[in-house]
PDB file of C-alpha atoms in Angstrom:
ATOM      1  CA  UNK A   2      14.404 156.617 -30.068  1.00  0.00           C
ATOM      2  CA  UNK A   3      15.164 154.442 -33.090  1.00  0.00           C
ATOM      3  CA  UNK A   4      16.351 150.857 -32.736  1.00  0.00           C
ATOM      4  CA  UNK A   5      20.000 150.148 -33.628  1.00  0.00           C
ATOM      5  CA  UNK A   6      20.658 148.627 -37.069  1.00  0.00           C
ATOM      6  CA  UNK A   7      20.288 144.847 -37.308  1.00  0.00           C
ATOM      7  CA  UNK A   8      23.893 144.281 -38.392  1.00  0.00           C
ATOM      8  CA  UNK A   9      25.402 141.911 -40.879  1.00  0.00           C
ATOM      9  CA  UNK A  10      23.001 139.034 -41.733  1.00  0.00           C
ATOM     10  CA  UNK A  11      25.767 136.680 -42.993  1.00  0.00           C
ATOM     11  CA  UNK A  12      26.894 135.375 -39.565  1.00  0.00           C
ATOM     12  CA  UNK A  13      23.265 134.693 -38.636  1.00  0.00           C
ATOM     13  CA  UNK A  14      22.731 132.760 -41.877  1.00  0.00           C
ATOM     14  CA  UNK A  15      25.846 130.677 -41.218  1.00  0.00           C
ATOM     15  CA  UNK A  16      24.669 129.934 -37.668  1.00  0.00           C
ATOM     16  CA  UNK A  17      21.234 128.884 -38.955  1.00  0.00           C
ATOM     17  CA  UNK A  18      22.728 126.572 -41.598  1.00  0.00           C
ATOM     18  CA  UNK A  19      25.112 125.036 -39.070  1.00  0.00           C
ATOM     19  CA  UNK A  20      22.291 124.564 -36.551  1.00  0.00           C
ATOM     20  CA  UNK A  21      20.134 122.860 -39.171  1.00  0.00           C
ATOM     21  CA  UNK A  22      22.964 120.481 -40.107  1.00  0.00           C
ATOM     22  CA  UNK A  23      23.666 119.620 -36.477  1.00  0.00           C
ATOM     23  CA  UNK A  24      19.978 119.128 -35.721  1.00  0.00           C
ATOM     24  CA  UNK A  25      19.524 116.920 -38.785  1.00  0.00           C
ATOM     25  CA  UNK A  26      22.616 114.865 -37.961  1.00  0.00           C
ATOM     26  CA  UNK A  27      21.626 114.346 -34.328  1.00  0.00           C
ATOM     27  CA  UNK A  28      18.030 113.422 -35.131  1.00  0.00           C
ATOM     28  CA  UNK A  29      19.191 111.110 -37.911  1.00  0.00           C
ATOM     29  CA  UNK A  30      21.637 109.402 -35.561  1.00  0.00           C
ATOM     30  CA  UNK A  31      18.905 108.962 -32.947  1.00  0.00           C
ATOM     31  CA  UNK A  32      16.392 107.643 -35.487  1.00  0.00           C
ATOM     32  CA  UNK A  33      17.949 104.194 -35.600  1.00  0.00           C
ATOM     33  CA  UNK A  34      19.110 101.781 -38.268  1.00  0.00           C
ATOM     34  CA  UNK A  35      17.017 103.195 -41.119  1.00  0.00           C
ATOM     35  CA  UNK A  36      19.293 103.567 -44.148  1.00  0.00           C
ATOM     36  CA  UNK A  37      20.135 107.200 -44.827  1.00  0.00           C
ATOM     37  CA  UNK A  38      19.109 108.903 -48.035  1.00  0.00           C
ATOM     38  CA  UNK A  39      21.524 108.671 -50.950  1.00  0.00           C
ATOM     39  CA  UNK A  40      22.340 112.401 -50.794  1.00  0.00           C
ATOM     40  CA  UNK A  41      23.443 112.079 -47.166  1.00  0.00           C
ATOM     41  CA  UNK A  42      25.717 109.155 -47.984  1.00  0.00           C
ATOM     42  CA  UNK A  43      27.306 111.085 -50.815  1.00  0.00           C
ATOM     43  CA  UNK A  44      27.691 114.243 -48.702  1.00  0.00           C
ATOM     44  CA  UNK A  45      29.504 112.300 -45.970  1.00  0.00           C
ATOM     45  CA  UNK A  46      31.726 110.640 -48.564  1.00  0.00           C
ATOM     46  CA  UNK A  47      32.384 114.013 -50.204  1.00  0.00           C
ATOM     47  CA  UNK A  48      33.307 115.575 -46.864  1.00  0.00           C
ATOM     48  CA  UNK A  49      35.605 112.702 -45.914  1.00  0.00           C
ATOM     49  CA  UNK A  50      37.411 112.958 -49.256  1.00  0.00           C
ATOM     50  CA  UNK A  51      37.546 116.751 -49.002  1.00  0.00           C
ATOM     51  CA  UNK A  52      39.155 116.766 -45.558  1.00  0.00           C
ATOM     52  CA  UNK A  53      41.295 113.616 -45.579  1.00  0.00           C
ATOM     53  CA  UNK A  54      42.337 113.561 -49.246  1.00  0.00           C
ATOM     54  CA  UNK A  55      41.966 117.200 -50.366  1.00  0.00           C
ATOM     55  CA  UNK A  56      41.818 118.122 -54.045  1.00  0.00           C
ATOM     56  CA  UNK A  57      44.730 120.077 -55.577  1.00  0.00           C
ATOM     57  CA  UNK A  58      42.580 123.202 -55.908  1.00  0.00           C
ATOM     58  CA  UNK A  59      41.200 124.391 -52.549  1.00  0.00           C
ATOM     59  CA  UNK A  60      37.397 124.171 -52.230  1.00  0.00           C
ATOM     60  CA  UNK A  61      35.258 127.077 -51.003  1.00  0.00           C
ATOM     61  CA  UNK A  62      35.942 127.938 -47.347  1.00  0.00           C
ATOM     62  CA  UNK A  63      32.284 127.538 -46.319  1.00  0.00           C
ATOM     63  CA  UNK A  64      32.193 124.003 -47.737  1.00  0.00           C
ATOM     64  CA  UNK A  65      35.267 123.065 -45.696  1.00  0.00           C
ATOM     65  CA  UNK A  66      33.708 124.543 -42.542  1.00  0.00           C
ATOM     66  CA  UNK A  67      30.423 122.701 -43.075  1.00  0.00           C
ATOM     67  CA  UNK A  68      32.252 119.430 -43.768  1.00  0.00           C
ATOM     68  CA  UNK A  69      34.347 119.773 -40.618  1.00  0.00           C
ATOM     69  CA  UNK A  70      31.211 120.425 -38.583  1.00  0.00           C
ATOM     70  CA  UNK A  71      29.401 117.451 -40.129  1.00  0.00           C
ATOM     71  CA  UNK A  72      32.287 115.063 -39.441  1.00  0.00           C
ATOM     72  CA  UNK A  73      32.798 116.507 -35.949  1.00  0.00           C
ATOM     73  CA  UNK A  74      29.120 115.762 -35.221  1.00  0.00           C
ATOM     74  CA  UNK A  75      29.520 112.179 -36.466  1.00  0.00           C
ATOM     75  CA  UNK A  76      32.613 111.653 -34.287  1.00  0.00           C
ATOM     76  CA  UNK A  77      30.909 113.181 -31.229  1.00  0.00           C
ATOM     77  CA  UNK A  78      27.950 110.867 -31.738  1.00  0.00           C
ATOM     78  CA  UNK A  79      30.382 107.931 -32.015  1.00  0.00           C
ATOM     79  CA  UNK A  80      32.079 108.918 -28.757  1.00  0.00           C
ATOM     80  CA  UNK A  81      28.717 109.150 -26.972  1.00  0.00           C
ATOM     81  CA  UNK A  82      26.976 106.073 -28.378  1.00  0.00           C
ATOM     82  CA  UNK A  83      29.910 103.836 -29.314  1.00  0.00           C
ATOM     83  CA  UNK A  84      28.290 103.235 -32.713  1.00  0.00           C
ATOM     84  CA  UNK A  85      29.975 104.572 -35.817  1.00  0.00           C
ATOM     85  CA  UNK A  86      27.951 105.789 -38.766  1.00  0.00           C
ATOM     86  CA  UNK A  87      28.188 103.103 -41.506  1.00  0.00           C
ATOM     87  CA  UNK A  88      28.373 105.821 -44.166  1.00  0.00           C
ATOM     88  CA  UNK A  89      31.364 107.402 -42.443  1.00  0.00           C
ATOM     89  CA  UNK A  90      33.089 104.050 -42.009  1.00  0.00           C
ATOM     90  CA  UNK A  91      32.600 103.163 -45.692  1.00  0.00           C
ATOM     91  CA  UNK A  92      33.891 106.583 -46.770  1.00  0.00           C
ATOM     92  CA  UNK A  93      36.999 106.236 -44.578  1.00  0.00           C
ATOM     93  CA  UNK A  94      37.658 102.721 -45.926  1.00  0.00           C
ATOM     94  CA  UNK A  95      37.700 104.128 -49.495  1.00  0.00           C
ATOM     95  CA  UNK A  96      40.527 106.566 -48.740  1.00  0.00           C
ATOM     96  CA  UNK A  97      43.851 105.573 -50.331  1.00  0.00           C
ATOM     97  CA  UNK A  98      45.544 105.773 -46.915  1.00  0.00           C
ATOM     98  CA  UNK A  99      43.280 103.066 -45.417  1.00  0.00           C
ATOM     99  CA  UNK A 100      42.085 101.124 -48.476  1.00  0.00           C
ATOM    100  CA  UNK A 101      44.533  98.217 -48.073  1.00  0.00           C
ATOM    101  CA  UNK A 102      45.617  99.019 -44.533  1.00  0.00           C
ATOM    102  CA  UNK A 103      43.187  97.470 -41.995  1.00  0.00           C
ATOM    103  CA  UNK A 104      45.568  97.949 -39.059  1.00  0.00           C
ATOM    104  CA  UNK A 105      45.999 101.649 -39.885  1.00  0.00           C
ATOM    105  CA  UNK A 106      42.228 102.033 -40.186  1.00  0.00           C
ATOM    106  CA  UNK A 107      41.662 100.321 -36.837  1.00  0.00           C
ATOM    107  CA  UNK A 108      44.335 102.493 -35.186  1.00  0.00           C
ATOM    108  CA  UNK A 109      42.701 105.639 -36.598  1.00  0.00           C
ATOM    109  CA  UNK A 110      39.192 104.623 -35.482  1.00  0.00           C
ATOM    110  CA  UNK A 111      40.338 103.480 -32.031  1.00  0.00           C
ATOM    111  CA  UNK A 112      42.028 106.863 -31.653  1.00  0.00           C
ATOM    112  CA  UNK A 113      38.648 108.525 -32.123  1.00  0.00           C
ATOM    113  CA  UNK A 114      36.941 106.424 -29.464  1.00  0.00           C
ATOM    114  CA  UNK A 115      37.892 103.081 -27.902  1.00  0.00           C
ATOM    115  CA  UNK A 116      34.783 101.236 -29.087  1.00  0.00           C
ATOM    116  CA  UNK A 117      34.231  97.517 -28.631  1.00  0.00           C
ATOM    117  CA  UNK A 118      32.261  97.571 -31.902  1.00  0.00           C
ATOM    118  CA  UNK A 119      35.514  98.121 -33.783  1.00  0.00           C
ATOM    119  CA  UNK A 120      37.555  95.824 -31.562  1.00  0.00           C
ATOM    120  CA  UNK A 121      39.459  98.440 -29.594  1.00  0.00           C
ATOM    121  CA  UNK A 122      40.811  97.617 -26.165  1.00  0.00           C
ATOM    122  CA  UNK A 123      40.161 100.078 -23.369  1.00  0.00           C
TER     123      UNK A 123
END
């Protein structure tokens, strides 16, 4: 008897890419205060701008999915450890909505996780 066909390889490729991003993000977060590579800083900043201040022309769907997953991983890590990624914080501070609005920024960040690091009250 012959084995059934393997199926569509695209979902498997997406799962592998997502798994690699999650694994890299988690291991990078656990590695400590070593400054991240420049490409990681720019990818976080790009994802923050893409999702919070989207461009007029919609980006590719896969890029949006990967950015959401990357930022979701950062937020989950923040909720677990209470420490926010400095790259993420800097990228959020650059958004027009929070650039000159420290109280709005604090409210947004405290809504993610009531961290003493940011000055949130539990």
